mmCIF file of C-alpha atoms in Angstrom:
data_model
loop_
_atom_site.group_PDB
_atom_site.id
_atom_site.type_symbol
_atom_site.label_atom_id
_atom_site.label_comp_id
_atom_site.label_asym_id
_atom_site.label_seq_id
_atom_site.Cartn_x
_atom_site.Cartn_y
_atom_site.Cartn_z
ATOM 1 C CA UNK A 1 -15.173 -5.133 5.368
ATOM 2 C CA UNK A 2 -13.725 -2.787 7.968
ATOM 3 C CA UNK A 3 -10.872 -5.181 8.728
ATOM 4 C CA UNK A 4 -10.339 -5.781 5.002
ATOM 5 C CA UNK A 5 -9.278 -2.152 4.686
ATOM 6 C CA UNK A 6 -6.109 -2.779 6.740
ATOM 7 C CA UNK A 7 -3.979 -4.266 3.916
ATOM 8 C CA UNK A 8 -4.971 -1.310 1.727
ATOM 9 C CA UNK A 9 -4.098 1.379 4.258
ATOM 10 C CA UNK A 10 -0.863 -0.415 5.165
ATOM 11 C CA UNK A 11 0.205 -0.743 1.528
ATOM 12 C CA UNK A 12 -0.462 2.919 0.802
ATOM 13 C CA UNK A 13 0.608 4.401 4.133
ATOM 14 C CA UNK A 14 3.273 2.189 5.727
ATOM 15 C CA UNK A 15 6.974 1.926 4.938
ATOM 16 C CA UNK A 16 10.142 0.314 6.244
ATOM 17 C CA UNK A 17 12.140 2.630 8.490
ATOM 18 C CA UNK A 18 15.377 1.986 10.368
ATOM 19 C CA UNK A 19 13.405 1.026 13.483
ATOM 20 C CA UNK A 20 10.336 -0.750 12.090
ATOM 21 C CA UNK A 21 9.804 -2.704 8.875
ATOM 22 C CA UNK A 22 6.078 -1.843 8.843
ATOM 23 C CA UNK A 23 5.959 1.704 10.187
ATOM 24 C CA UNK A 24 2.767 3.700 9.749
ATOM 25 C CA UNK A 25 3.653 7.004 8.076
ATOM 26 C CA UNK A 26 0.218 8.583 8.523
ATOM 27 C CA UNK A 27 -2.540 9.019 11.052
ATOM 28 C CA UNK A 28 -5.987 7.539 10.748
ATOM 29 C CA UNK A 29 -9.247 8.037 12.547
ATOM 30 C CA UNK A 30 -11.858 5.309 12.138
ATOM 31 C CA UNK A 31 -15.537 6.109 12.726
ATOM 32 C CA UNK A 32 -17.629 2.999 13.230
ATOM 33 C CA UNK A 33 -21.290 3.458 12.276
ATOM 34 C CA UNK A 34 -23.856 1.400 14.197
ATOM 35 C CA UNK A 35 -27.591 1.134 14.058
ATOM 36 C CA UNK A 36 -29.802 1.627 17.121
ATOM 37 C CA UNK A 37 -29.386 -1.998 18.175
ATOM 38 C CA UNK A 38 -25.581 -1.747 18.155
ATOM 39 C CA UNK A 39 -24.971 -3.647 14.920
ATOM 40 C CA UNK A 40 -22.069 -2.295 12.878
ATOM 41 C CA UNK A 41 -23.364 -0.955 9.561
ATOM 42 C CA UNK A 42 -20.218 0.605 8.171
ATOM 43 C CA UNK A 43 -17.222 2.764 8.840
ATOM 44 C CA UNK A 44 -15.419 5.831 7.593
ATOM 45 C CA UNK A 45 -11.658 6.217 7.701
ATOM 46 C CA UNK A 46 -10.090 9.663 7.780
ATOM 47 C CA UNK A 47 -6.385 9.793 6.894
ATOM 48 C CA UNK A 48 -4.151 12.674 7.846
ATOM 49 C CA UNK A 49 -0.491 13.655 8.204
ATOM 50 C CA UNK A 50 0.828 11.396 5.424
ATOM 51 C CA UNK A 51 4.607 11.694 5.253
ATOM 52 C CA UNK A 52 4.635 13.143 1.723
ATOM 53 C CA UNK A 53 8.419 13.622 1.295
ATOM 54 C CA UNK A 54 8.871 9.830 1.553
ATOM 55 C CA UNK A 55 7.326 9.462 -1.915
ATOM 56 C CA UNK A 56 10.362 11.087 -3.552
ATOM 57 C CA UNK A 57 13.124 10.531 -0.993
ATOM 58 C CA UNK A 58 13.903 7.892 1.605
ATOM 59 C CA UNK A 59 16.888 7.806 3.962
ATOM 60 C CA UNK A 60 19.492 5.079 3.352
ATOM 61 C CA UNK A 61 18.221 1.720 4.545
ATOM 62 C CA UNK A 62 14.559 2.764 4.462
ATOM 63 C CA UNK A 63 11.886 2.191 1.847
ATOM 64 C CA UNK A 64 9.156 4.083 0.095
ATOM 65 C CA UNK A 65 5.540 3.046 0.746
ATOM 66 C CA UNK A 66 4.894 -0.706 0.528
ATOM 67 C CA UNK A 67 2.490 -0.388 -2.419
ATOM 68 C CA UNK A 68 5.267 0.490 -4.859
ATOM 69 C CA UNK A 69 7.339 -2.599 -3.980
ATOM 70 C CA UNK A 70 4.242 -4.797 -3.976
ATOM 71 C CA UNK A 71 3.365 -3.657 -7.485
ATOM 72 C CA UNK A 72 6.898 -4.241 -8.789
ATOM 73 C CA UNK A 73 7.070 -7.717 -7.233
ATOM 74 C CA UNK A 74 3.508 -8.933 -7.699
ATOM 75 C CA UNK A 75 2.215 -7.625 -11.009
ATOM 76 C CA UNK A 76 2.127 -10.111 -13.863
ATOM 77 C CA UNK A 77 4.095 -9.582 -17.087
ATOM 78 C CA UNK A 78 1.150 -8.089 -19.016
ATOM 79 C CA UNK A 79 0.353 -5.570 -16.271
ATOM 80 C CA UNK A 80 4.030 -4.665 -15.890
ATOM 81 C CA UNK A 81 4.294 -4.050 -19.618
ATOM 82 C CA UNK A 82 1.093 -1.988 -19.680
ATOM 83 C CA UNK A 83 2.225 0.181 -16.759
ATOM 84 C CA UNK A 84 5.925 0.336 -17.659
ATOM 85 C CA UNK A 85 6.905 -1.417 -14.423
ATOM 86 C CA UNK A 86 10.409 -2.759 -13.907
ATOM 87 C CA UNK A 87 12.039 -4.139 -10.769
ATOM 88 C CA UNK A 88 11.915 -1.900 -7.702
ATOM 89 C CA UNK A 89 15.681 -1.338 -7.834
ATOM 90 C CA UNK A 90 15.348 0.089 -11.377
ATOM 91 C CA UNK A 91 12.882 2.821 -10.406
ATOM 92 C CA UNK A 92 14.290 6.066 -9.023
ATOM 93 C CA UNK A 93 11.821 6.418 -6.170
ATOM 94 C CA UNK A 94 12.111 2.816 -4.973
ATOM 95 C CA UNK A 95 15.778 2.100 -5.638
ATOM 96 C CA UNK A 96 17.530 5.211 -4.336
ATOM 97 C CA UNK A 97 17.952 4.047 -0.734
ATOM 98 C CA UNK A 98 19.318 0.637 -1.823
ATOM 99 C CA UNK A 99 16.772 -1.109 0.393
ATOM 100 C CA UNK A 100 14.481 -2.930 -2.014
ATOM 101 C CA UNK A 101 13.711 -6.077 -0.033
ATOM 102 C CA UNK A 102 12.933 -6.658 3.639
ATOM 103 C CA UNK A 103 13.710 -9.889 5.488
ATOM 104 C CA UNK A 104 10.514 -11.818 6.134
ATOM 105 C CA UNK A 105 8.406 -9.718 3.734
ATOM 106 C CA UNK A 106 6.980 -11.218 0.528
ATOM 107 C CA UNK A 107 5.984 -8.191 -1.540
ATOM 108 C CA UNK A 108 4.434 -10.346 -4.285
ATOM 109 C CA UNK A 109 2.165 -12.144 -1.799
ATOM 110 C CA UNK A 110 1.349 -8.828 -0.143
ATOM 111 C CA UNK A 111 0.369 -7.431 -3.565
ATOM 112 C CA UNK A 112 -2.156 -10.254 -3.945
ATOM 113 C CA UNK A 113 -3.484 -9.589 -0.440
ATOM 114 C CA UNK A 114 -3.838 -5.867 -1.172
ATOM 115 C CA UNK A 115 -5.623 -6.512 -4.468
ATOM 116 C CA UNK A 116 -7.937 -8.997 -2.743
ATOM 117 C CA UNK A 117 -8.692 -6.423 -0.054
ATOM 118 C CA UNK A 118 -9.561 -3.828 -2.715
ATOM 119 C CA UNK A 119 -12.058 -6.274 -4.217
ATOM 120 C CA UNK A 120 -13.296 -7.235 -0.746
ATOM 121 C CA UNK A 121 -14.224 -3.667 0.155
ATOM 122 C CA UNK A 122 -16.005 -3.189 -3.162
ATOM 123 C CA UNK A 123 -13.492 -1.298 -5.313
ATOM 124 C CA UNK A 124 -14.479 -1.724 -8.960
ATOM 125 C CA UNK A 125 -12.147 -3.095 -11.638
ATOM 126 C CA UNK A 126 -11.921 0.449 -13.019
ATOM 127 C CA UNK A 127 -11.000 1.716 -9.552
ATOM 128 C CA UNK A 128 -8.255 -0.909 -9.232
ATOM 129 C CA UNK A 129 -6.869 0.006 -12.646
ATOM 130 C CA UNK A 130 -6.917 3.705 -11.782
ATOM 131 C CA UNK A 131 -5.045 3.078 -8.525
ATOM 132 C CA UNK A 132 -2.406 0.956 -10.268
ATOM 133 C CA UNK A 133 -1.894 3.567 -12.989
ATOM 134 C CA UNK A 134 -1.515 6.236 -10.311
ATOM 135 C CA UNK A 135 1.147 4.212 -8.509
#
């Protein structure tokens, strides 16, 4: 489950920059919890220093956080209609830098991976829906 959190943290905290197509825009500290015999029993992830201005503005040639593009590319028609989702280029916060796609990145497939990771770490259906509405 600890490793399953990676697609989630990358979707919500990584973005394409001029130097790196999967650049972490936050810091994270992972605490691994073990029992007395050394068996991993869980983990806690602390996030800090998220690059907040990126949500509303990205430099030319860079992208917002991956999650927005994944949602635009991977959500089905019913979910898109429910959430008012259009293509990434049609949304102000994902289209302004004119960098909607990245060579070698399949945002629709990454959306499925992120959603699977949410289920894999135990996020409820209601939790998934809340996250998607927030995005």
